[in-house]
Amino acid sequence: FSQPPTSASPSRWRLMPPVQASSSVLAAVFCLLRHKPVIESFWQKSALALVSVLLKMCPGRVITKLLSSGEKEVDLAVQSAKAAFKIWSQMSGMERSRVLLEAARIIREQREEIATLETINNGKSIFEARVDIDISWQCLEYYAGLAGSLAGEHIQLPGGSFGYTRREPLGVCAGIGAWNYPFQVACWKAAPALACGNAMVFKPSPFTPLTVVRLAEIFTEAGVPKGLFNVVQGGAATGQFLCHHPDVAKISFTGSVPTGIKIMGMAAKGIKPVTLELGGKSPLIIFSDCALENAVNGALMANFLTQGEVCCNGTRVFVERKILDVFTKEVVKRTQKIKIGDPLLEDTRMGALINRPHLDRVQGFIKQAKEQGAEVLCGGDVYVPDDPKLKNGYYMQPCVLGNCTDDMTCVKEEIFGPVMSILPFDTEEEVVERANNTKFGLAGGVFTRDIQKAHRVVAALKAGMCFINNYNISPVELPFGGYKASGFGRENGRAAMEYYSQLKTVCVEMGDVESVF
Ligand SMILES: NC(=O)C1=CN([C@@H]2O[C@H](COP(=O)(O)OP(=O)(O)OC[C@H]3O[C@@H](n4cnc5c(N)ncnc54)[C@H](O)[C@@H]3O)[C@@H](O)[C@H]2O)C=CC1
Ligand SMILES: C[N+](C)(C)CCCC(=O)O
């Protein structure tokens, strides 16, 4: 942001994930203070508030207050991004590549402090936050590699005439992020956008406002023109100002389906292209000829990363009846061993859910599942750690539901929490049909040793991201995105370059004009 916010629109709050006020936490906070931010007074105030509350070591309480960006601030952000776009878009791909590589290098170098800040921001375990940060710098490296290859084609026409195409940037793109992967989502959007020569104004979720500010600082340190990647803070109102802004050329959104519908409506008014990365209720199909241990590991990966708050989770686990008992027993055993608690501790594998309303919502789904006849095979209760400092945190025990049927709410709706539903099946044909019987289409997975069956099944799945014999890994080289209500457009991979650029055709006449008139 190039200017301090001028109007104090209603301030936003967020709840603190359960952290200890350890030296690493404070180090992260001071690291924020160390890098002199552009919006000095605003940010200093926020950071000081954060420090003072952290010192009180209060899990489940407010850690900082930020001002929402109003219409005026959103406009300032867009205008400064527009000015930066003029410079950035004129640079060659190779020049942009060097800056992106430098940003990737800084993130890599500061991996630990960014991961710590992300854990405070979101509540996920530090172990996972480190992976998120690694995927983030890898994403920047990947698009730095592609920046120089953004090219059109040459097309020969009769009489020596010819045409050529140019891939041009769109302008100022809006990025709107969810709270589950705050830093990573921002990199998934910013890296291809910037590689193609665009500017970006990014709005993180008000529940996780911190790390994206750090990303903006890193881009500046790396040498992007000032204002090229701007951050505005706030909720729906700020997002709406951004989407409606006449100088915003594209909107890339990650979040819920209902908001995705609104975003598309706003984009339609301005004829703006959109990328929508929405929710899911993905199937994971376990055939009896699978490598059982891998399948069990896959099911845990498909359900319990980031406290289950993952859009592409394979939460409908279809298990071939022949191995239902042995698979279920093993999954339950392993789920019960997941270490829940202080997300900043090295051996913690599940931290806290994002906030109290969300924890209550997930609990509500489990209660309803029981009422509808599902059996809780393990977990599902709110978890209160022994450490008294953590007692107000939003923890819950990861839950495995048995006795599930396709018509239950827990099987139909996205829960966005650590809740796995197990569903038996008998034939390939049957399971494919049931797997596709959903409004969503983000992801899907299959575990089998039969290579033909594996490819046949994923070909039949109506989902944008399919895994064979693994789940929820994120190589940035692979495009990611949904079918059906899970959205459209792609992030990652070469494909994303198309969604952040537009094609210009130039027709060149080498002879005389043969006029019709
Ligand atoms: N596909 C995914 O990766 C994610 C899906 N979700 C889904 O969304 C549910 C709720 O999570 P939320 O963060 O509350 O999602 P949400 O869709 O309400 O918010 C996502 C982002 O959109 C912004 N936003 C909200 N209303 C807006 C509007 N009218 N105009 C412009 N921007 C707006 C939010 O401030 C946030 O930055 C989850 O329970 C889950 O089902 C949530 C996070 C990630
Ligand atoms: C990183 N990964 C694949 C586990 C999840 C990314 C999608 C999301 O934002 O939920």
Coordinates of C-alpha atoms and ligand atoms in Angstrom, one line a residue:
F1 CA 0.0 0.0 0.0
S2 CA 1.5 3.3 -1.0
Q3 CA -0.5 5.5 1.3
P4 CA -1.7 5.3 4.9
P5 CA -5.4 4.6 5.2
T6 CA -7.3 7.8 5.7
S7 CA -10.7 6.8 6.9
A8 CA -11.2 4.6 9.8
S9 CA -13.9 2.3 8.5
P10 CA -15.1 -0.3 11.0
S11 CA -12.1 -2.0 12.5
R12 CA -11.8 -5.8 12.0
W13 CA -10.7 -8.2 14.6
R14 CA -9.5 -11.7 14.6
L15 CA -9.1 -14.3 17.1
M16 CA -5.8 -15.6 18.2
P17 CA -4.8 -19.2 17.4
P18 CA -3.5 -20.8 20.5
V19 CA 0.2 -19.9 20.6
Q20 CA 2.6 -19.5 23.4
A21 CA 4.3 -16.2 23.6
S22 CA 7.5 -17.9 22.9
S23 CA 10.6 -16.1 21.8
S24 CA 10.1 -17.2 18.3
V25 CA 6.6 -15.6 18.2
L26 CA 8.1 -12.4 19.4
A27 CA 10.9 -12.7 16.9
A28 CA 8.3 -13.0 14.2
V29 CA 6.5 -9.9 15.4
F30 CA 9.8 -7.9 15.7
C31 CA 10.7 -9.1 12.2
L32 CA 7.6 -7.4 11.0
L33 CA 8.6 -4.2 12.8
R34 CA 12.2 -4.5 11.5
H35 CA 11.3 -4.2 7.9
K36 CA 10.2 -0.7 7.7
P37 CA 6.7 -0.8 6.2
V38 CA 5.4 1.7 3.8
I39 CA 2.3 2.4 5.9
E40 CA 4.3 3.1 8.9
S41 CA 1.9 4.6 11.4
F42 CA -0.9 2.1 10.6
W43 CA 1.3 -0.9 10.7
Q44 CA 3.4 0.1 13.7
K45 CA 0.2 0.6 15.6
S46 CA -1.0 -2.8 14.6
A47 CA 2.2 -4.5 15.4
L48 CA 2.5 -2.9 18.8
A49 CA -1.0 -4.0 19.6
L50 CA 0.0 -7.5 18.6
V51 CA 3.1 -7.5 20.8
S52 CA 1.2 -6.3 23.8
V53 CA -1.5 -8.9 23.5
L54 CA 1.0 -11.7 22.8
L55 CA 2.8 -10.7 26.0
K56 CA -0.3 -11.5 27.9
M57 CA -0.3 -15.0 26.4
C58 CA -4.0 -15.3 25.8
P59 CA -5.1 -18.1 23.4
G60 CA -8.5 -17.5 22.0
R61 CA -8.2 -13.7 22.3
V62 CA -7.6 -10.9 19.9
I63 CA -4.0 -10.6 18.8
T64 CA -4.3 -7.5 16.7
K65 CA -6.7 -5.0 15.3
L66 CA -6.4 -3.8 11.7
L67 CA -8.2 -1.1 10.0
S68 CA -10.4 -2.1 7.0
S69 CA -9.5 -0.5 3.7
G70 CA -12.4 1.6 2.6
E71 CA -13.3 2.7 -0.9
K72 CA -10.7 5.4 -0.9
E73 CA -7.9 3.1 0.3
V74 CA -8.8 0.5 -2.3
D75 CA -8.7 3.2 -5.0
L76 CA -5.3 4.4 -3.8
A77 CA -4.0 0.8 -3.9
V78 CA -5.3 0.3 -7.4
Q79 CA -3.9 3.6 -8.6
S80 CA -0.5 2.8 -7.3
A81 CA -0.6 -0.7 -8.8
K82 CA -1.6 0.9 -12.1
A83 CA 1.4 3.2 -12.0
A84 CA 3.7 0.3 -11.2
F85 CA 2.1 -1.8 -14.0
K86 CA 3.3 0.8 -16.5
I87 CA 6.9 0.1 -15.6
W88 CA 6.6 -3.6 -14.9
S89 CA 4.7 -4.5 -18.1
Q90 CA 7.4 -2.9 -20.2
M91 CA 10.1 -5.0 -18.8
S92 CA 11.2 -8.1 -20.6
G93 CA 10.2 -11.5 -19.2
M94 CA 13.8 -12.2 -18.3
E95 CA 14.0 -9.0 -16.3
R96 CA 10.8 -9.8 -14.4
S97 CA 12.2 -13.3 -13.9
R98 CA 15.2 -12.0 -12.0
V99 CA 13.1 -10.0 -9.6
L100 CA 10.8 -13.0 -8.9
L101 CA 13.8 -15.2 -8.3
E102 CA 15.1 -12.7 -5.8
A103 CA 11.7 -12.7 -4.0
A104 CA 11.8 -16.6 -4.0
R105 CA 15.3 -16.4 -2.5
I106 CA 14.2 -14.0 0.3
I107 CA 11.2 -16.2 1.2
R108 CA 13.5 -19.3 1.3
E109 CA 16.0 -17.4 3.5
Q110 CA 13.3 -16.3 5.9
R111 CA 11.4 -19.5 5.8
E112 CA 11.4 -20.0 9.5
E113 CA 10.1 -16.6 10.5
I114 CA 7.4 -16.5 7.8
A115 CA 6.3 -20.0 8.8
T116 CA 6.1 -18.9 12.4
L117 CA 4.1 -15.9 11.5
E118 CA 1.8 -18.1 9.4
T119 CA 1.2 -20.4 12.3
I120 CA 0.2 -17.5 14.5
N121 CA -1.9 -16.2 11.6
N122 CA -3.8 -19.4 10.9
G123 CA -3.3 -21.9 13.8
K124 CA -1.9 -24.7 11.6
S125 CA 1.2 -26.6 12.9
I126 CA 4.6 -25.1 12.3
F127 CA 5.5 -28.3 10.5
E128 CA 2.9 -27.7 7.9
A129 CA 3.4 -24.0 7.7
R130 CA 7.0 -24.7 6.7
V131 CA 5.7 -26.8 3.8
D132 CA 3.4 -24.0 2.8
I133 CA 6.3 -21.6 2.7
D134 CA 8.3 -24.0 0.6
I135 CA 5.5 -24.4 -1.9
S136 CA 5.3 -20.6 -2.0
W137 CA 8.9 -19.9 -3.0
Q138 CA 8.8 -22.9 -5.4
C139 CA 5.8 -21.3 -7.1
L140 CA 7.7 -18.0 -7.5
E141 CA 10.7 -19.9 -8.9
Y142 CA 8.5 -21.8 -11.3
Y143 CA 6.9 -18.7 -12.7
A144 CA 10.2 -16.8 -12.8
G145 CA 11.3 -19.7 -15.1
L146 CA 8.2 -19.2 -17.3
A147 CA 8.3 -15.4 -17.4
G148 CA 10.8 -15.3 -20.2
S149 CA 8.9 -17.8 -22.3
L150 CA 5.7 -15.8 -22.6
A151 CA 5.4 -15.7 -26.3
G152 CA 3.0 -15.7 -29.2
E153 CA 3.2 -17.4 -32.6
H154 CA 3.9 -16.4 -36.2
I155 CA 1.4 -17.4 -38.8
Q156 CA 2.2 -17.3 -42.5
L157 CA -0.5 -15.8 -44.8
P158 CA -0.7 -15.7 -48.7
G159 CA 1.6 -13.4 -50.6
G160 CA 4.2 -13.1 -48.0
S161 CA 1.8 -11.5 -45.6
F162 CA 1.7 -12.9 -42.1
G163 CA 0.1 -12.6 -38.7
Y164 CA 1.5 -12.9 -35.2
T165 CA 0.1 -13.1 -31.7
R166 CA 1.3 -11.4 -28.6
R167 CA 0.6 -12.6 -25.1
E168 CA 0.0 -9.4 -23.2
P169 CA -0.7 -8.8 -19.5
L170 CA -4.2 -7.8 -18.3
G171 CA -3.4 -4.9 -16.1
V172 CA -4.2 -4.6 -12.3
C173 CA -5.5 -8.0 -11.1
A174 CA -7.4 -8.4 -7.9
G175 CA -6.5 -11.4 -5.7
I176 CA -8.9 -12.3 -2.9
G177 CA -7.8 -15.0 -0.6
A178 CA -9.2 -17.5 2.0
W179 CA -7.8 -18.1 5.5
N180 CA -6.6 -21.6 5.2
Y181 CA -3.4 -21.1 3.2
P182 CA -2.9 -17.3 3.5
F183 CA 0.7 -16.9 2.3
Q184 CA 0.5 -19.8 -0.2
V185 CA -2.7 -18.6 -1.8
A186 CA -1.3 -15.2 -2.3
C187 CA 1.8 -16.7 -4.0
W188 CA -0.3 -18.9 -6.2
K189 CA -2.0 -15.8 -7.5
A190 CA 0.8 -13.3 -7.4
A191 CA 3.5 -15.4 -9.1
P192 CA 1.8 -16.1 -12.4
A193 CA 0.2 -12.6 -12.4
L194 CA 3.5 -10.8 -12.0
A195 CA 5.3 -13.2 -14.3
C196 CA 2.9 -12.2 -17.1
G197 CA 3.6 -8.5 -16.4
N198 CA 0.5 -7.7 -14.3
A199 CA 0.2 -5.8 -11.1
M200 CA -1.9 -7.2 -8.2
V201 CA -3.9 -5.8 -5.3
F202 CA -4.5 -8.6 -2.8
K203 CA -7.1 -8.8 -0.1
P204 CA -6.4 -11.6 2.5
S205 CA -9.2 -13.0 4.6
P206 CA -9.8 -10.8 7.7
F207 CA -9.1 -13.9 9.8
T208 CA -5.5 -14.1 8.5
P209 CA -4.3 -10.7 7.6
L210 CA -0.6 -10.9 8.6
T211 CA 1.6 -12.9 6.3
V212 CA 0.5 -11.3 3.0
V213 CA 1.8 -8.0 4.3
R214 CA 5.2 -9.7 4.7
L215 CA 4.9 -10.9 1.1
A216 CA 4.3 -7.4 -0.1
E217 CA 7.4 -6.3 1.7
I218 CA 9.4 -9.1 0.2
F219 CA 8.4 -8.2 -3.3
T220 CA 9.5 -4.6 -2.6
E221 CA 12.8 -5.8 -1.3
A222 CA 13.2 -8.0 -4.3
G223 CA 12.9 -4.9 -6.6
V224 CA 9.4 -4.8 -8.0
P225 CA 8.2 -1.3 -8.8
K226 CA 6.6 0.3 -5.7
G227 CA 2.9 -0.6 -5.6
L228 CA 3.1 -3.5 -8.0
F229 CA 1.8 -5.9 -5.3
N230 CA -0.5 -4.0 -2.9
V231 CA -2.4 -5.3 0.1
V232 CA -5.8 -4.1 1.2
Q233 CA -7.3 -5.4 4.5
G234 CA -10.9 -6.0 5.3
G235 CA -13.9 -8.3 4.7
A236 CA -16.7 -8.4 2.2
A237 CA -17.1 -4.7 1.8
T238 CA -13.4 -4.2 0.9
G239 CA -13.6 -7.1 -1.5
Q240 CA -16.6 -5.5 -3.2
F241 CA -14.8 -2.2 -3.7
L242 CA -12.0 -4.1 -5.3
C243 CA -14.2 -6.2 -7.6
H244 CA -16.2 -3.2 -8.7
H245 CA -13.2 -1.0 -9.3
P246 CA -13.1 0.1 -13.0
D247 CA -9.3 -0.2 -13.2
V248 CA -9.3 -3.8 -11.9
A249 CA -8.9 -6.0 -15.0
K250 CA -9.3 -9.5 -13.5
I251 CA -10.4 -11.1 -10.3
S252 CA -8.8 -14.3 -8.9
F253 CA -10.8 -15.6 -5.9
T254 CA -10.3 -18.5 -3.5
G255 CA -13.1 -19.1 -1.0
S256 CA -16.6 -20.4 -0.6
V257 CA -19.1 -21.1 -3.3
P258 CA -21.7 -18.5 -2.2
T259 CA -19.0 -15.8 -2.3
G260 CA -17.7 -17.1 -5.6
I261 CA -21.2 -16.6 -7.1
K262 CA -21.2 -13.0 -5.9
I263 CA -17.7 -12.4 -7.3
M264 CA -18.8 -13.7 -10.7
G265 CA -21.8 -11.4 -10.6
M266 CA -19.6 -8.4 -9.9
A267 CA -17.1 -9.5 -12.6
A268 CA -20.0 -9.8 -15.0
K269 CA -21.0 -6.2 -14.5
G270 CA -17.5 -5.1 -15.6
I271 CA -16.9 -7.9 -18.2
K272 CA -13.9 -9.0 -16.2
P273 CA -12.4 -12.5 -16.4
V274 CA -12.4 -14.5 -13.2
T275 CA -10.6 -17.4 -11.7
L276 CA -12.7 -19.1 -9.0
E277 CA -11.1 -21.6 -6.7
L278 CA -14.0 -22.8 -4.6
G279 CA -15.0 -25.6 -2.2
G280 CA -15.2 -29.3 -2.7
K281 CA -16.4 -32.6 -1.4
S282 CA -13.9 -34.8 -3.2
P283 CA -14.0 -38.6 -3.4
L284 CA -11.1 -40.8 -2.5
I285 CA -11.5 -44.4 -3.8
I286 CA -9.6 -47.2 -2.2
F287 CA -9.6 -50.5 -4.1
S288 CA -8.9 -53.7 -2.4
D289 CA -5.7 -54.2 -4.5
C290 CA -4.1 -51.1 -3.1
A291 CA -0.9 -51.0 -1.0
L292 CA -2.8 -50.7 2.2
E293 CA -0.3 -48.6 4.2
N294 CA 0.0 -46.1 1.3
A295 CA -3.8 -45.9 1.1
V296 CA -4.1 -45.3 4.8
N297 CA -1.4 -42.6 4.6
G298 CA -3.2 -41.1 1.6
A299 CA -6.6 -41.0 3.4
L300 CA -4.9 -39.1 6.4
M301 CA -3.3 -36.7 3.9
A302 CA -6.6 -36.3 2.2
N303 CA -8.4 -35.3 5.3
F304 CA -6.3 -33.9 8.1
L305 CA -3.9 -31.3 6.7
T306 CA -4.5 -27.8 8.2
Q307 CA -7.1 -29.2 10.6
G308 CA -9.1 -30.4 7.6
E309 CA -9.6 -26.9 6.3
V310 CA -8.6 -27.7 2.8
C311 CA -10.8 -27.2 -0.3
C312 CA -9.5 -30.3 -2.2
N313 CA -9.8 -32.7 0.7
G314 CA -10.9 -36.2 -0.2
T315 CA -13.5 -36.4 2.6
R316 CA -15.7 -39.1 1.0
V317 CA -13.5 -42.1 1.4
F318 CA -15.0 -45.0 -0.6
V319 CA -13.5 -48.3 0.5
E320 CA -14.0 -51.6 -1.4
R321 CA -16.0 -53.7 1.0
K322 CA -13.4 -56.5 1.0
I323 CA -11.0 -54.4 2.9
L324 CA -13.4 -52.1 4.7
D325 CA -12.6 -53.5 8.2
V326 CA -8.9 -53.7 8.0
F327 CA -8.7 -50.3 6.3
T328 CA -11.0 -48.6 8.8
K329 CA -9.2 -50.1 11.8
E330 CA -5.9 -48.9 10.5
V331 CA -7.2 -45.4 9.7
V332 CA -8.8 -45.0 13.1
K333 CA -5.6 -46.2 14.9
R334 CA -3.5 -43.7 13.0
T335 CA -6.0 -40.9 13.4
Q336 CA -6.1 -41.4 17.2
K337 CA -2.3 -40.9 17.2
I338 CA -2.3 -37.5 15.6
K339 CA -0.7 -35.1 18.0
I340 CA -3.0 -32.1 18.6
G341 CA -2.0 -28.9 20.5
D342 CA 0.3 -25.9 20.5
P343 CA 1.0 -25.4 16.8
L344 CA 4.4 -23.9 17.4
L345 CA 5.7 -27.2 18.9
E346 CA 7.9 -29.3 16.6
D347 CA 5.9 -32.5 17.2
T348 CA 2.4 -31.1 16.8
R349 CA 0.6 -32.3 13.7
M350 CA -2.7 -30.6 14.2
G351 CA -3.2 -27.1 15.5
A352 CA -6.4 -25.1 16.1
L353 CA -9.3 -24.4 13.8
I354 CA -9.7 -20.9 12.5
N355 CA -12.2 -19.5 14.9
R356 CA -15.0 -20.3 17.4
P357 CA -17.9 -20.0 14.9
H358 CA -16.1 -22.4 12.5
L359 CA -15.4 -24.9 15.3
D360 CA -19.0 -24.8 16.3
R361 CA -20.1 -25.3 12.7
V362 CA -17.8 -28.4 12.3
Q363 CA -19.2 -29.7 15.6
G364 CA -22.7 -29.2 14.3
F365 CA -21.9 -31.3 11.3
I366 CA -20.7 -34.2 13.5
K367 CA -23.8 -33.9 15.7
Q368 CA -26.1 -34.0 12.6
A369 CA -24.1 -37.0 11.2
K370 CA -24.8 -38.9 14.5
E371 CA -28.5 -38.0 14.3
Q372 CA -28.6 -39.3 10.7
G373 CA -27.1 -42.6 11.7
A374 CA -23.4 -42.3 11.2
E375 CA -21.1 -43.8 13.8
V376 CA -18.2 -41.8 15.3
L377 CA -15.3 -44.3 15.1
C378 CA -12.9 -41.8 16.7
G379 CA -12.5 -38.2 17.7
G380 CA -15.1 -35.5 17.0
D381 CA -15.0 -33.8 20.4
V382 CA -13.6 -30.4 21.2
Y383 CA -10.1 -31.0 22.5
V384 CA -8.8 -29.2 25.6
P385 CA -5.0 -29.4 25.8
D386 CA -3.4 -30.1 29.2
D387 CA -1.4 -26.9 28.9
P388 CA -3.6 -24.4 30.8
K389 CA -2.4 -21.6 28.5
L390 CA -4.1 -23.4 25.6
K391 CA -7.4 -24.1 27.2
N392 CA -9.3 -21.5 25.2
G393 CA -8.0 -22.7 21.8
Y394 CA -10.2 -23.9 19.0
Y395 CA -9.0 -27.5 19.0
M396 CA -10.9 -30.6 18.1
Q397 CA -10.0 -34.3 17.8
P398 CA -9.8 -35.5 14.2
C399 CA -12.9 -37.5 13.5
V400 CA -13.6 -40.7 11.4
L401 CA -17.2 -41.4 10.7
G402 CA -18.4 -45.0 9.8
N403 CA -21.7 -46.3 8.7
C404 CA -22.1 -43.4 6.3
T405 CA -24.5 -43.3 3.4
D406 CA -24.5 -41.0 0.3
D407 CA -27.6 -39.1 1.4
M408 CA -26.2 -37.9 4.8
T409 CA -25.3 -34.2 5.2
C410 CA -21.8 -35.1 6.3
V411 CA -21.3 -36.8 3.0
K412 CA -22.9 -34.2 0.8
E413 CA -21.7 -30.9 2.3
E414 CA -18.2 -29.4 2.6
I415 CA -17.4 -29.5 6.4
F416 CA -14.0 -27.8 6.1
G417 CA -12.8 -29.5 9.3
P418 CA -11.1 -32.7 10.3
V419 CA -13.9 -35.1 9.5
M420 CA -13.6 -38.1 7.3
S421 CA -16.6 -40.1 6.1
I422 CA -16.0 -43.8 5.2
L423 CA -18.3 -45.3 2.6
P424 CA -18.2 -49.0 1.4
F425 CA -18.5 -49.9 -2.2
D426 CA -18.6 -53.1 -4.3
T427 CA -17.9 -52.4 -8.0
E428 CA -15.9 -49.9 -10.0
E429 CA -18.9 -48.8 -12.0
E430 CA -20.9 -48.2 -8.9
V431 CA -18.2 -46.2 -7.1
V432 CA -17.5 -44.0 -10.1
E433 CA -21.1 -43.1 -10.3
R434 CA -21.4 -42.3 -6.6
A435 CA -18.1 -40.4 -6.6
N436 CA -19.4 -38.1 -9.4
N437 CA -22.8 -37.6 -7.7
T438 CA -22.0 -34.2 -6.2
K439 CA -22.3 -30.6 -7.2
F440 CA -18.6 -30.2 -6.6
G441 CA -15.7 -31.2 -8.8
L442 CA -12.4 -30.0 -7.3
A443 CA -10.4 -33.2 -6.8
G444 CA -10.5 -37.0 -6.6
G445 CA -8.1 -39.8 -5.8
V446 CA -7.7 -43.5 -6.4
F447 CA -5.5 -46.1 -4.7
T448 CA -4.9 -49.3 -6.6
R449 CA -2.0 -51.3 -7.9
D450 CA -3.9 -51.9 -11.2
I451 CA -2.6 -49.3 -13.6
Q452 CA -5.3 -49.6 -16.2
K453 CA -8.0 -49.4 -13.5
A454 CA -6.3 -46.3 -12.0
H455 CA -6.3 -44.4 -15.3
R456 CA -9.8 -45.6 -16.3
V457 CA -11.2 -44.3 -13.0
V458 CA -9.6 -40.9 -13.0
A459 CA -10.6 -40.4 -16.6
A460 CA -14.2 -41.0 -15.5
L461 CA -14.0 -38.7 -12.4
K462 CA -15.6 -35.3 -13.0
A463 CA -12.9 -33.4 -11.1
G464 CA -10.1 -31.0 -12.0
M465 CA -7.3 -32.4 -9.9
C466 CA -6.9 -36.2 -9.6
F467 CA -4.4 -38.2 -7.7
I468 CA -3.3 -41.8 -8.3
N469 CA -1.8 -43.5 -5.3
N470 CA -1.2 -40.3 -3.3
Y471 CA -3.3 -37.3 -2.2
N472 CA -3.0 -33.5 -1.5
I473 CA 0.6 -33.1 -2.7
S474 CA 1.1 -29.8 -4.4
P475 CA 3.8 -29.7 -7.1
V476 CA 3.6 -26.2 -8.5
E477 CA 4.2 -27.5 -12.0
L478 CA 0.8 -29.1 -12.1
P479 CA -2.4 -27.0 -12.8
F480 CA -4.9 -26.9 -10.0
G481 CA -8.6 -26.0 -10.2
G482 CA -12.1 -27.3 -10.3
Y483 CA -15.0 -28.6 -12.4
K484 CA -18.6 -27.8 -11.7
A485 CA -19.4 -25.8 -8.6
S486 CA -15.8 -25.9 -7.5
G487 CA -15.0 -23.2 -10.0
F488 CA -12.9 -22.6 -13.1
G489 CA -9.7 -21.3 -14.3
R490 CA -6.4 -22.8 -13.1
E491 CA -3.7 -22.0 -10.7
N492 CA -0.2 -23.4 -10.9
G493 CA 1.4 -25.0 -14.0
R494 CA 1.8 -23.5 -17.4
A495 CA -2.0 -23.2 -17.6
A496 CA -2.2 -20.4 -15.1
M497 CA -0.2 -18.1 -17.6
E498 CA -3.3 -18.1 -19.9
Y499 CA -5.5 -16.9 -17.1
Y500 CA -3.2 -13.9 -16.4
S501 CA -2.6 -12.8 -20.0
Q502 CA -4.6 -12.0 -23.1
L503 CA -3.9 -12.7 -26.7
K504 CA -3.5 -9.9 -29.2
T505 CA -3.4 -10.8 -32.9
V506 CA -1.5 -8.6 -35.4
C507 CA -2.3 -9.0 -39.1
V508 CA 0.5 -7.7 -41.4
E509 CA -0.1 -6.9 -45.1
M510 CA 3.0 -7.2 -47.3
G511 CA 1.3 -6.4 -50.6
D512 CA -1.2 -3.8 -51.7
V513 CA -4.7 -3.3 -50.3
E514 CA -7.3 -5.0 -52.7
S515 CA -10.3 -2.9 -51.9
V516 CA -13.8 -4.2 -52.4
F517 CA -14.9 -0.6 -53.1
Ligands
LIG1 N1 -11.6 -23.4 -1.8 C1 -10.9 -23.0 -0.7 O1 -9.7 -23.1 -0.7 C2 -11.6 -22.5 0.5 C3 -13.0 -22.6 0.7 N2 -13.5 -22.1 1.8 C4 -15.0 -22.3 2.0 O2 -15.5 -21.1 2.4 C5 -16.2 -21.3 3.7 C6 -16.1 -20.0 4.5 O3 -14.8 -19.5 4.5 P1 -14.6 -17.9 4.3 O4 -13.2 -17.5 4.4 O5 -15.6 -17.3 5.2 O6 -15.0 -17.8 2.8 P2 -15.6 -16.6 2.1 O7 -15.9 -17.0 0.7 O8 -16.6 -15.9 2.9 O9 -14.3 -15.6 2.0 C7 -13.2 -15.8 1.2 C8 -12.6 -14.4 0.8 O10 -13.6 -13.6 0.2 C9 -13.9 -12.4 0.8 N3 -15.2 -12.0 0.6 C10 -16.3 -12.4 1.3 N4 -17.4 -11.9 0.8 C11 -17.1 -11.1 -0.2 C12 -17.8 -10.3 -1.2 N5 -19.1 -10.2 -1.2 N6 -17.1 -9.7 -2.1 C13 -15.7 -9.8 -2.2 N7 -15.0 -10.5 -1.3 C14 -15.7 -11.2 -0.4 C15 -13.5 -12.7 2.3 O11 -13.2 -11.5 3.0 C16 -12.3 -13.6 2.1 O12 -11.1 -12.8 1.8 C17 -15.4 -22.4 4.3 O13 -16.1 -23.0 5.4 C18 -15.2 -23.3 3.1 O14 -16.4 -24.0 2.8 C19 -12.8 -21.4 2.7 C20 -11.5 -21.2 2.5 C21 -10.8 -21.8 1.4
LIG2 C1 -1.9 -27.3 -0.6 N1 -3.1 -28.1 -0.7 C2 -3.1 -28.9 -2.0 C3 -3.1 -29.1 0.3 C4 -4.3 -27.4 -0.7 C5 -4.4 -26.2 -1.6 C6 -5.8 -25.8 -1.9 C7 -6.5 -24.9 -0.8 O1 -6.2 -23.7 -0.8 O2 -7.2 -25.5 0.0

